[in-house]
mmCIF file of C-alpha atoms in Angstrom:
data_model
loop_
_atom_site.group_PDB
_atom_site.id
_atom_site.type_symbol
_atom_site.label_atom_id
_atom_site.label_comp_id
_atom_site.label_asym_id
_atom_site.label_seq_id
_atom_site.Cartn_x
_atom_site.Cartn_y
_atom_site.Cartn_z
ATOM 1 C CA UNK A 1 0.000 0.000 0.000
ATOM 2 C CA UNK A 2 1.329 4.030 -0.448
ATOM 3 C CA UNK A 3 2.893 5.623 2.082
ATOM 4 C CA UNK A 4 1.064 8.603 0.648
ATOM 5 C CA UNK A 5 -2.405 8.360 1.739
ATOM 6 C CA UNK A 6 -3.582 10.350 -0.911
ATOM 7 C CA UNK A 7 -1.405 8.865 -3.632
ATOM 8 C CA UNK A 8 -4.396 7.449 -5.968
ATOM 9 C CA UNK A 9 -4.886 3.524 -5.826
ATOM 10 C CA UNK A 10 -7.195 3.154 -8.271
ATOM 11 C CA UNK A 11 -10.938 2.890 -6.806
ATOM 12 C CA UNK A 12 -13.812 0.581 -6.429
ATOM 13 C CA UNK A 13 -17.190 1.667 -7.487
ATOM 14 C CA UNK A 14 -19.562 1.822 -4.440
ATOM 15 C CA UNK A 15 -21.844 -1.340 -4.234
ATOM 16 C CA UNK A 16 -25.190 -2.600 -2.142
ATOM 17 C CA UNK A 17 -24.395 -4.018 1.098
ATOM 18 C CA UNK A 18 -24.755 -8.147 0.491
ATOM 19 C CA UNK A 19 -25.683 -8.020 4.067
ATOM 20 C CA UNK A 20 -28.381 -5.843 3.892
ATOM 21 C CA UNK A 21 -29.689 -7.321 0.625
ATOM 22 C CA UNK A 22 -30.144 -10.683 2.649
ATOM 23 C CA UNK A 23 -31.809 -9.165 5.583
ATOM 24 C CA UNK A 24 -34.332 -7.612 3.348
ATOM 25 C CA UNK A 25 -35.225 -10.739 1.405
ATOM 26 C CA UNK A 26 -33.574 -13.547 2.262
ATOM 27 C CA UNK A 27 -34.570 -16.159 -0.634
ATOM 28 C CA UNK A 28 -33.688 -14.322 -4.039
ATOM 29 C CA UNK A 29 -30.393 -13.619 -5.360
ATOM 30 C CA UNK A 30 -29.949 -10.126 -7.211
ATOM 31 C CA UNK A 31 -28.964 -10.683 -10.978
ATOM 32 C CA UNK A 32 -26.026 -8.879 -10.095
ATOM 33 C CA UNK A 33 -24.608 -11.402 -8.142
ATOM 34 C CA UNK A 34 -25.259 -14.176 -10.352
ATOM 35 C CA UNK A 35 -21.599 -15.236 -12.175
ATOM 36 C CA UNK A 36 -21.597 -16.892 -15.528
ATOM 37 C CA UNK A 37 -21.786 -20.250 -15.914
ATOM 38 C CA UNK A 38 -18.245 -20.549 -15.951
ATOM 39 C CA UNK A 39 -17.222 -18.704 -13.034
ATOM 40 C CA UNK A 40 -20.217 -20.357 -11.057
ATOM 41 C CA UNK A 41 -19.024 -23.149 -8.059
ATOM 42 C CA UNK A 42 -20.518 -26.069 -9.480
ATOM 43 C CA UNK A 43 -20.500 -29.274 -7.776
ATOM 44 C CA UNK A 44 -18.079 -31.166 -10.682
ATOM 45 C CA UNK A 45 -15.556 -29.050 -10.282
ATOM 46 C CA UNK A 46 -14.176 -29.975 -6.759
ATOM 47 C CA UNK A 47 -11.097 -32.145 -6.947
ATOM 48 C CA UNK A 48 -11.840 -35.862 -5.344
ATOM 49 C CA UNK A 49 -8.097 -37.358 -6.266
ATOM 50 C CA UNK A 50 -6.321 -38.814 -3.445
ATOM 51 C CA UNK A 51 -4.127 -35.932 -3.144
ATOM 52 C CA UNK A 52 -3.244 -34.841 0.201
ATOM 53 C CA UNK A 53 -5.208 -32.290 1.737
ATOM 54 C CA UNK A 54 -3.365 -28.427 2.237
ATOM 55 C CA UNK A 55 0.090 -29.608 3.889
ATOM 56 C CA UNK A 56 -0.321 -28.665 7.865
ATOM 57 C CA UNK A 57 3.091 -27.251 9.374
ATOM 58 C CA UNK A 58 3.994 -27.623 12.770
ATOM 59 C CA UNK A 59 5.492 -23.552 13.224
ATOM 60 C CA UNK A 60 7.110 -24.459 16.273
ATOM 61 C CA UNK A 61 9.333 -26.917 14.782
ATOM 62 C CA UNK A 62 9.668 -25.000 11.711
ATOM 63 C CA UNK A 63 11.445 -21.782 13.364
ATOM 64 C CA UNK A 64 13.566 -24.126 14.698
ATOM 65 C CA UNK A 65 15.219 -25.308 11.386
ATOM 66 C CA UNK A 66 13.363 -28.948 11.920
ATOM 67 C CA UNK A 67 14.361 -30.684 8.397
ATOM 68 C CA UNK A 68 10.905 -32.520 7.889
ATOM 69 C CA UNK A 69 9.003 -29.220 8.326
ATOM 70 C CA UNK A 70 11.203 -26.923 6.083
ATOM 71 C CA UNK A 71 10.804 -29.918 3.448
ATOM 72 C CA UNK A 72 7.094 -29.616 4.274
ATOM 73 C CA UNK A 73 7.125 -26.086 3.267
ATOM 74 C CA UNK A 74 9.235 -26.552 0.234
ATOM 75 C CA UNK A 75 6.581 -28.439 -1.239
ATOM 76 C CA UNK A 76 3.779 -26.573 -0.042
ATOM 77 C CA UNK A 77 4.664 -23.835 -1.616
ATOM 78 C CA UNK A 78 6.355 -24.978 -4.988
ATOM 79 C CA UNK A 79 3.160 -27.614 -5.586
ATOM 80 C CA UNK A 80 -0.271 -25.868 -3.936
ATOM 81 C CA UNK A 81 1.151 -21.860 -2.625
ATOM 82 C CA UNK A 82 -1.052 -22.793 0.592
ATOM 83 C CA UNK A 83 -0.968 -24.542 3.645
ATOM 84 C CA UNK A 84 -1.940 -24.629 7.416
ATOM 85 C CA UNK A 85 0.807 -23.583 10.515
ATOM 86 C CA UNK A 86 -0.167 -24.977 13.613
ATOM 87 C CA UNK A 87 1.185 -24.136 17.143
ATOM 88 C CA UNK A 88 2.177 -20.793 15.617
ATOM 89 C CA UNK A 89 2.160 -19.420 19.011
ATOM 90 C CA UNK A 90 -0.438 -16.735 18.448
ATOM 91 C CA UNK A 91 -2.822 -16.958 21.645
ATOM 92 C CA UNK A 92 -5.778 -18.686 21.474
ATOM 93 C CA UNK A 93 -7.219 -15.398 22.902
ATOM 94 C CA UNK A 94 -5.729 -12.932 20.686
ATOM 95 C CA UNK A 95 -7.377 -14.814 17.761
ATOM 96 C CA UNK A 96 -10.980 -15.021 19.853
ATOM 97 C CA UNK A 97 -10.538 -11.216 20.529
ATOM 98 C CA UNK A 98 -10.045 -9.916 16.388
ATOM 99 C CA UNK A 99 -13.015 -12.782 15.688
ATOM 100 C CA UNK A 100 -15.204 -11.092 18.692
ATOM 101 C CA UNK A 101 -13.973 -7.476 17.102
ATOM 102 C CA UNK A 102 -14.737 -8.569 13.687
ATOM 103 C CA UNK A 103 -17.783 -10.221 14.133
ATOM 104 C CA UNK A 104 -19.123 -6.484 16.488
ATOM 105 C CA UNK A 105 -18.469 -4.441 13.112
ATOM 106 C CA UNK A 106 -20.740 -5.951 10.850
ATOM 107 C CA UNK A 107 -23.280 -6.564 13.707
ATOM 108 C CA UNK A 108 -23.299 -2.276 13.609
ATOM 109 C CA UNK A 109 -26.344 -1.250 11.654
ATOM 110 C CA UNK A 110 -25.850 -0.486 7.787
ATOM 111 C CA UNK A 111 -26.130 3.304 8.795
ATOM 112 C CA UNK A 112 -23.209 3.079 10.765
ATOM 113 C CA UNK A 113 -20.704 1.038 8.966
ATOM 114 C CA UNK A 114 -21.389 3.554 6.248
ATOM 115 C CA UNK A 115 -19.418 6.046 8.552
ATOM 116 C CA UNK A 116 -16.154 3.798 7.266
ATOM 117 C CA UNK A 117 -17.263 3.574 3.465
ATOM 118 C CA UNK A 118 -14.302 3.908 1.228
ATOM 119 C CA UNK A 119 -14.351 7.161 -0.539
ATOM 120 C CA UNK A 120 -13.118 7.730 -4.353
ATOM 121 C CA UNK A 121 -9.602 7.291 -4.381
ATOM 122 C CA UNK A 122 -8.641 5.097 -0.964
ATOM 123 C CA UNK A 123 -8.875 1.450 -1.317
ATOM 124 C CA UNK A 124 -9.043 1.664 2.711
ATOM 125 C CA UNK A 125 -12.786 1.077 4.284
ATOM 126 C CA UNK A 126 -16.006 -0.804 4.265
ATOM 127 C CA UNK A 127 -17.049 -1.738 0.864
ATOM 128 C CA UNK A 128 -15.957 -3.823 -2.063
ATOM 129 C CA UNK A 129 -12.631 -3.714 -3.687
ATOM 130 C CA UNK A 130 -12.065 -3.895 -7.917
ATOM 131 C CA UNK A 131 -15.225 -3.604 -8.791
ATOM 132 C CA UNK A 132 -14.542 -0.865 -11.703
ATOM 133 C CA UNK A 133 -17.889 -1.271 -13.938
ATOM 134 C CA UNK A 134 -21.537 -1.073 -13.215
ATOM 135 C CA UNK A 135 -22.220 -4.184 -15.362
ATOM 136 C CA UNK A 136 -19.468 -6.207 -13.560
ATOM 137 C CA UNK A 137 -20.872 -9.216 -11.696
ATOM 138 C CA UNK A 138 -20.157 -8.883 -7.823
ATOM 139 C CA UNK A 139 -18.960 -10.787 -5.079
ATOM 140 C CA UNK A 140 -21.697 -11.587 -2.409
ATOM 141 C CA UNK A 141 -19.646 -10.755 0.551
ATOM 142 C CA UNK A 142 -18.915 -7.328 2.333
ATOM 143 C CA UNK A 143 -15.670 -6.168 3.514
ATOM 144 C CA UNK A 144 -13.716 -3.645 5.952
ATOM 145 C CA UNK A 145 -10.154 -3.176 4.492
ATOM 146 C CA UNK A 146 -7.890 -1.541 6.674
ATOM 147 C CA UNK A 147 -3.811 -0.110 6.530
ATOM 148 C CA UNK A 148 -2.835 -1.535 9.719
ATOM 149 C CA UNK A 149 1.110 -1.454 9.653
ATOM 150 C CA UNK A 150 3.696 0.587 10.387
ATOM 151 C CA UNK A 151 1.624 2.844 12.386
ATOM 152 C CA UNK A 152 2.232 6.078 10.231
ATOM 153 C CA UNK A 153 0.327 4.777 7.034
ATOM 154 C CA UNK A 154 -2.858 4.216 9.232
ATOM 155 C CA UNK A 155 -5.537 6.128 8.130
ATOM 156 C CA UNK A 156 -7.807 5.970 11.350
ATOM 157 C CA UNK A 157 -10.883 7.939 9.476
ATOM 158 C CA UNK A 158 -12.045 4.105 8.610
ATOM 159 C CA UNK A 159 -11.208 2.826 11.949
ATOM 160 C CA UNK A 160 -14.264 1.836 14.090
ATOM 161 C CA UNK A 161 -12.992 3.564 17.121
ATOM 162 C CA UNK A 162 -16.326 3.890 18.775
ATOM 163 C CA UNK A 163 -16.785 0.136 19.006
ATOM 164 C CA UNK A 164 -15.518 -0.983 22.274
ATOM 165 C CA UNK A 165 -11.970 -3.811 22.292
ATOM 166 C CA UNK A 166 -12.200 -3.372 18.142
ATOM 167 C CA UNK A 167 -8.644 -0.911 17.910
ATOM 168 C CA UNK A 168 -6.808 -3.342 20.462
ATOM 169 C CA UNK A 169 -8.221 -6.484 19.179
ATOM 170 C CA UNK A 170 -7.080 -5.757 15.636
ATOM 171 C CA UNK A 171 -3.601 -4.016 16.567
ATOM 172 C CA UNK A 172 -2.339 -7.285 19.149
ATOM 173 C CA UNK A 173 -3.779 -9.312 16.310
ATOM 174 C CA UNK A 174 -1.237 -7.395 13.800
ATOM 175 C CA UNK A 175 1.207 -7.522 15.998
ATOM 176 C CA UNK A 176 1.315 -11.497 16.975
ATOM 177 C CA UNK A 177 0.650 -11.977 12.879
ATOM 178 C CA UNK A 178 3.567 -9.981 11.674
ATOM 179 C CA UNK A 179 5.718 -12.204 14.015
ATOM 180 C CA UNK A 180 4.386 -15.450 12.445
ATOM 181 C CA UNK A 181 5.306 -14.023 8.982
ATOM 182 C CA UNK A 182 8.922 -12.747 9.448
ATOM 183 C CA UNK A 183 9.514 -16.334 10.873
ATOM 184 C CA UNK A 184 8.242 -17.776 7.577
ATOM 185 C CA UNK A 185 9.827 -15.286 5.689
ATOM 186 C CA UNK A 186 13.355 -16.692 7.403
ATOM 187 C CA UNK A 187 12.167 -20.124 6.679
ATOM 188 C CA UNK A 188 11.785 -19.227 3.218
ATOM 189 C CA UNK A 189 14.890 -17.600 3.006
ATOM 190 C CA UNK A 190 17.048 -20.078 3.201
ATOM 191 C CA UNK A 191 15.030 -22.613 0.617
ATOM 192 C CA UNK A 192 15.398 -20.064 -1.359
ATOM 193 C CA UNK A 193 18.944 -20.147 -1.110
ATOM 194 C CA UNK A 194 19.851 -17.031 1.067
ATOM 195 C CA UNK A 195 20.522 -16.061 4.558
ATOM 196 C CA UNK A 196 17.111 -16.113 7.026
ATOM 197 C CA UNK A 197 17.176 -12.456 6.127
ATOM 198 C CA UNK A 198 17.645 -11.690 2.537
ATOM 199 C CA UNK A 199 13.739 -11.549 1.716
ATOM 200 C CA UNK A 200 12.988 -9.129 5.165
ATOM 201 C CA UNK A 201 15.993 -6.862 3.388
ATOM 202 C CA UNK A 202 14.400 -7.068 0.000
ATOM 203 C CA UNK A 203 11.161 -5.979 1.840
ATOM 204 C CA UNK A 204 12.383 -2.704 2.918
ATOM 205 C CA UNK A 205 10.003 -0.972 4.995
ATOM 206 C CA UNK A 206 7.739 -4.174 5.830
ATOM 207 C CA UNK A 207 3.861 -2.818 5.376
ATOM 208 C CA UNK A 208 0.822 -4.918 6.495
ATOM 209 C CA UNK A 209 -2.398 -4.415 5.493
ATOM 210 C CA UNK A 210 -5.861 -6.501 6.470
ATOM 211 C CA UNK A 211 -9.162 -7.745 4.735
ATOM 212 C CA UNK A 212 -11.804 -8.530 7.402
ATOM 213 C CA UNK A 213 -14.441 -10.040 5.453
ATOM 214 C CA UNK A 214 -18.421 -11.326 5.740
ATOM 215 C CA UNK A 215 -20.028 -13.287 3.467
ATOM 216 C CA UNK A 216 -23.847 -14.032 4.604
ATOM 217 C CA UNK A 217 -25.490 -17.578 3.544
ATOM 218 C CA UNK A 218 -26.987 -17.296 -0.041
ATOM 219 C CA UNK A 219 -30.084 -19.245 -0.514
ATOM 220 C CA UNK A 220 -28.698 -20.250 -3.857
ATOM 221 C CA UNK A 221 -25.082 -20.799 -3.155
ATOM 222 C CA UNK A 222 -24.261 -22.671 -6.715
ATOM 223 C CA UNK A 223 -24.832 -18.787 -8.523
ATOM 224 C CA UNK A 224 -22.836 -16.970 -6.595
ATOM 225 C CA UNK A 225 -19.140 -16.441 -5.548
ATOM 226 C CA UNK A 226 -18.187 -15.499 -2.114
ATOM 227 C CA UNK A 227 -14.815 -14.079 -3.702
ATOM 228 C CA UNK A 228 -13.997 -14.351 -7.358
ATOM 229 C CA UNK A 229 -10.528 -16.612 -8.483
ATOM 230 C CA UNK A 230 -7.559 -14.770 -7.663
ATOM 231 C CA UNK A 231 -3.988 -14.819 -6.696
ATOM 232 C CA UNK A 232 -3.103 -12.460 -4.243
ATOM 233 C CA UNK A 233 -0.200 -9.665 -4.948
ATOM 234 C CA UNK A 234 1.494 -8.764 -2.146
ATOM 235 C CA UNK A 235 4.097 -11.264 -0.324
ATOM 236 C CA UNK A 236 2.371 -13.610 2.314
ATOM 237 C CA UNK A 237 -1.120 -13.498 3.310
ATOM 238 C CA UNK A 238 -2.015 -15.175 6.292
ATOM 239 C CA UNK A 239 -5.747 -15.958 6.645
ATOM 240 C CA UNK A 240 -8.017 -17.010 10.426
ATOM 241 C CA UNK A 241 -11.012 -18.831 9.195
ATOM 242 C CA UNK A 242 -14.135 -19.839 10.355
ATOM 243 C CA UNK A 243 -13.184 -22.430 12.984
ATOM 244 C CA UNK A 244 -16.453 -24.877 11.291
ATOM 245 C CA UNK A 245 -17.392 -23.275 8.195
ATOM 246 C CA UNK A 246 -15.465 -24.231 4.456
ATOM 247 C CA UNK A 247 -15.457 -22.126 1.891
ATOM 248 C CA UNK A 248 -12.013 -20.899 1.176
ATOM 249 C CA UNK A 249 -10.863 -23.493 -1.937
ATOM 250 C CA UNK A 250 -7.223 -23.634 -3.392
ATOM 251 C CA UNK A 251 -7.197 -24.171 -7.359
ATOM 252 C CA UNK A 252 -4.896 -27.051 -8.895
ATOM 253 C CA UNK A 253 -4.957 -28.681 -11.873
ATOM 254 C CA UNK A 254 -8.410 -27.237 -12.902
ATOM 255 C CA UNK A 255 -10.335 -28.775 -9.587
ATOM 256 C CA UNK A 256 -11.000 -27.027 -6.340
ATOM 257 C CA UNK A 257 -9.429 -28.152 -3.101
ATOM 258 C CA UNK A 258 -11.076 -27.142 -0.315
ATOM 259 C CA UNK A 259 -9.624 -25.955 2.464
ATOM 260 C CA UNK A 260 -11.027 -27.278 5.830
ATOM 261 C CA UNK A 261 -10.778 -25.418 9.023
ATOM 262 C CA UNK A 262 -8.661 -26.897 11.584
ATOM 263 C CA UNK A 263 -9.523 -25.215 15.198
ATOM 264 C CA UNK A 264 -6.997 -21.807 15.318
ATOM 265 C CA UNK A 265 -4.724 -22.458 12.950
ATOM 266 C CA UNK A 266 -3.831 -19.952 10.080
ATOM 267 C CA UNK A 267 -3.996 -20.985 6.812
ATOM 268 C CA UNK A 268 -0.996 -19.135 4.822
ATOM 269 C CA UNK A 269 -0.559 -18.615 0.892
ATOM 270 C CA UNK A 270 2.474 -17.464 -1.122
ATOM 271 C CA UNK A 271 1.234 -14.081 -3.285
ATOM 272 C CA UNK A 272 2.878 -12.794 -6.505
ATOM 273 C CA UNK A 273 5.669 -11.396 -5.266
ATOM 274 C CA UNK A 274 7.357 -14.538 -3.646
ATOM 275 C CA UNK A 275 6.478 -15.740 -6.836
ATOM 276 C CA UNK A 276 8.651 -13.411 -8.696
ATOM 277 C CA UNK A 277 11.613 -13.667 -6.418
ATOM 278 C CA UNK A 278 11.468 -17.269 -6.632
ATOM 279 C CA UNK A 279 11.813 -17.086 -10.341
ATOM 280 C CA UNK A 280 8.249 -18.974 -10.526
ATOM 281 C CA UNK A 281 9.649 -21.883 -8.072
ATOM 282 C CA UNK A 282 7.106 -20.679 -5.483
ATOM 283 C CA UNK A 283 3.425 -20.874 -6.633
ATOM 284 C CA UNK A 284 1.018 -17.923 -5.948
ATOM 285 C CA UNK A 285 -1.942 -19.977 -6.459
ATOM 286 C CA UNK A 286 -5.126 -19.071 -7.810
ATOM 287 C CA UNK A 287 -8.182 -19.139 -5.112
ATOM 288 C CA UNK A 288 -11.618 -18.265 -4.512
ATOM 289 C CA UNK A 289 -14.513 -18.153 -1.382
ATOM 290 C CA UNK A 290 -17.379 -19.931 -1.714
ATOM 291 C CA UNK A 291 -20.966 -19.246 0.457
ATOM 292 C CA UNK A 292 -22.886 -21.609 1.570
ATOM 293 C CA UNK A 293 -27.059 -21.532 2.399
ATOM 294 C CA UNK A 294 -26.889 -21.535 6.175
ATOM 295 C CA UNK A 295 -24.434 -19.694 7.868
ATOM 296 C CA UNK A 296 -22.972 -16.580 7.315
ATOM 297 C CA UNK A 297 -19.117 -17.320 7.428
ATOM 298 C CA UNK A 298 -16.542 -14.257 8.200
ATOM 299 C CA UNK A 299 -12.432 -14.517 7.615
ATOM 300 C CA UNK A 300 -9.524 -12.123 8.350
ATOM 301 C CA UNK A 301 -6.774 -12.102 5.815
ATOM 302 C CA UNK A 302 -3.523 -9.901 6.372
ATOM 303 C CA UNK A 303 -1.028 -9.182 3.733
ATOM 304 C CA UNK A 304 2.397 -8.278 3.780
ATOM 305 C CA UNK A 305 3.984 -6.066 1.062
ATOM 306 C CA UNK A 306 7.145 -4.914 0.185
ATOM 307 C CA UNK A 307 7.883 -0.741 0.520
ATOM 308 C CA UNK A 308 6.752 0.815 -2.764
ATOM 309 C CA UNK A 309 9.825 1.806 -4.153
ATOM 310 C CA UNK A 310 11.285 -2.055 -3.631
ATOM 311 C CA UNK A 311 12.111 -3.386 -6.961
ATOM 312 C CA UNK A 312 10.313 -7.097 -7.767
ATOM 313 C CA UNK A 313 12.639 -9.331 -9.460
ATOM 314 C CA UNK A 314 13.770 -12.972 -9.326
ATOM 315 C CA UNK A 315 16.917 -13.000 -7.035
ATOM 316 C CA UNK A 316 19.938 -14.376 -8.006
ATOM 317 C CA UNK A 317 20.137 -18.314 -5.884
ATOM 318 C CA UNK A 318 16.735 -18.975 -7.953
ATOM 319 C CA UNK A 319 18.169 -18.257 -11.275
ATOM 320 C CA UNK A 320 21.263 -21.031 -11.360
ATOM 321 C CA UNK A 321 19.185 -23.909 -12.245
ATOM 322 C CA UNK A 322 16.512 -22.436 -14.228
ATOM 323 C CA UNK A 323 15.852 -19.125 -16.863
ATOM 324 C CA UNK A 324 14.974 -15.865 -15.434
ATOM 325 C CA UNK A 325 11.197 -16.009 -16.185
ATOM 326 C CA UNK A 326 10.194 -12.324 -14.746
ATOM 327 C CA UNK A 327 10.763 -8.879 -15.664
ATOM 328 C CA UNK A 328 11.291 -6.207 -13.261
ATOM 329 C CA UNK A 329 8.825 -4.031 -12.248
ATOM 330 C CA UNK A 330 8.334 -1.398 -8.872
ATOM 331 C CA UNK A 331 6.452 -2.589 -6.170
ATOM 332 C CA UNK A 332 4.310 0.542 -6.663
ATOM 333 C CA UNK A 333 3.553 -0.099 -10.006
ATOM 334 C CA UNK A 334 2.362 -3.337 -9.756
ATOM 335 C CA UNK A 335 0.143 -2.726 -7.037
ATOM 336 C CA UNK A 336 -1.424 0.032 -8.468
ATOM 337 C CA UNK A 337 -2.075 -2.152 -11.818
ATOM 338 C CA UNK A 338 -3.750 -4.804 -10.277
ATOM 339 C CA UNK A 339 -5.778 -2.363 -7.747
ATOM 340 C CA UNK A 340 -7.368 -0.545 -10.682
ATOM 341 C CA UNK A 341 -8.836 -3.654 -12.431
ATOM 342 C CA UNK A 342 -11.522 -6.632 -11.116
ATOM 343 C CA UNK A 343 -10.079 -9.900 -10.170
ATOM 344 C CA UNK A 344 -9.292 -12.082 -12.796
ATOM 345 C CA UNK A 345 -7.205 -15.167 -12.320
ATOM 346 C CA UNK A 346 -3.205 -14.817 -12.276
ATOM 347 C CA UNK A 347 -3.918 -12.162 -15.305
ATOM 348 C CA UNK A 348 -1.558 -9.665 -13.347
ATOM 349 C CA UNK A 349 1.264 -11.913 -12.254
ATOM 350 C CA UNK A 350 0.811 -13.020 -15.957
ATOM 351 C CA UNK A 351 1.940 -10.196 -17.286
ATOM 352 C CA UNK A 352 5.394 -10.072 -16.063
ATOM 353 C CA UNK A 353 5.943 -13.274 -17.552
ATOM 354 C CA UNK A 354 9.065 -12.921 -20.074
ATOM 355 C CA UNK A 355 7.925 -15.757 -22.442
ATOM 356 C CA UNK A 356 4.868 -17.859 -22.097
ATOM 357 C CA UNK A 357 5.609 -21.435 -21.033
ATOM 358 C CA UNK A 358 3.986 -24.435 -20.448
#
């Protein structure tokens, strides 16, 4: 995200509240909100191979340079981009606290959560992000985006201050989360073929930013998309689920894997730029949310970006073996291109491609 808070980010056209739409009529779906066939979450698609399911990490042992872990993570992330840490040593409260916090925002009334609508020009606030047409088919979830690290790029204007725990739950949250992802960042490191610090140097000025997201139970769940198929375009993202509710699902091979709650862990994905520095080694893998017809289902997923003047390229240890496959391009730039268009698959990642391959 800028450091200027003005800077221009592109900007999401202002959309109906999903919530609201279901509390005033529970049983029909807007036309809106109905995807194409393609896009929709058919049945047919799900992937029923004998695959494993999204490699679970023990973090504990991982920070600790365990062998079977760090080979764990290798292939998490060159094969799927995703998997599950457990006994990351975030407390169990900390995560119950930014649920609780969460969960008391979009219980506010639709008057007052419009008090932290984004306004033209900020992708920060309550809202939808890159929707950029009125005939553009929408996500049926709702969303409160906020800047949440280093402290300085906050812009508190979209902060719910007034609601009571919501400030502290979401900064110890950003604080214990941040931890978790330096840590992997170390661990990725030195796969990678560097010291445990050569990707927090390439970083810069670490920012963290954080989606807090609601998507309420659709009575027709097989037309809609919770969140369209993307890859994400920062570094990391680190996601707390639903602790009984599926509907985040991890694409490979053209099938869906979905990816099951397991009781406070965090599910984490590689995003584009790992991708790029690993010379395409790494996989930021395509992804989507799906809804479901009887419970509404909230997630919090933080990202962690680079400063914007850091320069995105494959490093050096990941081109020995294999052809540079990137171009360069300014964290700034690339953020900015994919924050003025809708989602769309790995299209922006894509682009930086030097050749196309198979």
């Amino acid at each position: 995200m800028s450091l200027d808070k003005e800077s221009g980010w592109g900007k999401s056209i202002p959309v109906p509240s999903v919530q609201e739409i279901v509390r005033n009529d529970s049983q029909n779906v807007p036309e809106r909100f109905v995807k194409d066939h393609e896009d929709r979450p058919t049945e047919d698609s799900f992937f029923h191979s004998d695959f494993p399911n999204i490699p679970i990490i023990d973090f504990s042992l991982l920070i600790k340079g365990d062998a079977e872990q760090l080979n764990k993570l290798d292939f998490a992330c060159k094969e799927l981009g995703f998997f599950q840490i457990v006994n990351h040593r975030v407390a169990e409260e900390v995560l119950s606290n930014v649920r609780a916090a969460v969960a008391r925002f979009f219980d506010l009334s639709l008057e007052e959560k419009k008090k932290y609508s984004m306004v033209e020009n900020d992708i920060q606030g309550y809202g939808q992000l890159f929707v950029v047409s009125e005939e553009q088919k929408l996500d049926w979830n709702d969303m409160l985006f906020l800047i949440t690290s280093p402290i300085e790029y906050r812009n508190m204007k979209y902060w719910p201050l007034g609601l009571p725990g919501f400030k502290k739950a979401v900064e110890e949250y950003s604080i214990e989360v941040q931890k978790v992802m330096e840590e992997l960042l170390a661990s990725l490191s030195v796969l990678m073929g560097m010291d445990k610090n050569g990707l927090k140097r390439l970083h810069g000025v670490m920012k963290q930013s954080m989606r807090m997201n609601y998507y309420p139970p659709c009575s027709q769940p097989d037309l809609v998309l919770g969140l369209s198929l993307h890859s994400d375009v920062g570094t990391l993202t680190v996601i707390l689920q639903d602790g009984d509710i599926t509907g985040l699902q991890v694409k490979y091979e053209g099938k869906w894997i979905p990816v099951k709650p397991i009781p406070d862990s965090l599910v984490v994905n590689i995003a584009d730029v790992t991708e790029v520095w690993s010379n395409g080694m790494y996989k930021s893998s395509e992804h989507r949310a799906v809804t479901n017809a009887n419970k509404a289902r909230m997630s919090i997923a933080t990202f962690l970006y680079p400063e914007d003047e850091a320069e995105i390229s494959p490093v050096e240890s990941m081109m020995q073996d294999r052809p540079r496959m990137y171009r360069n391009v300014k964290q700034i730039d690339y953020a900015r291109h994919r924050l003025g268009k809708k989602l769309d698959g790995k299209a922006n990642i894509n682009s930086l491609k030097l050749e196309k391959r198979a």
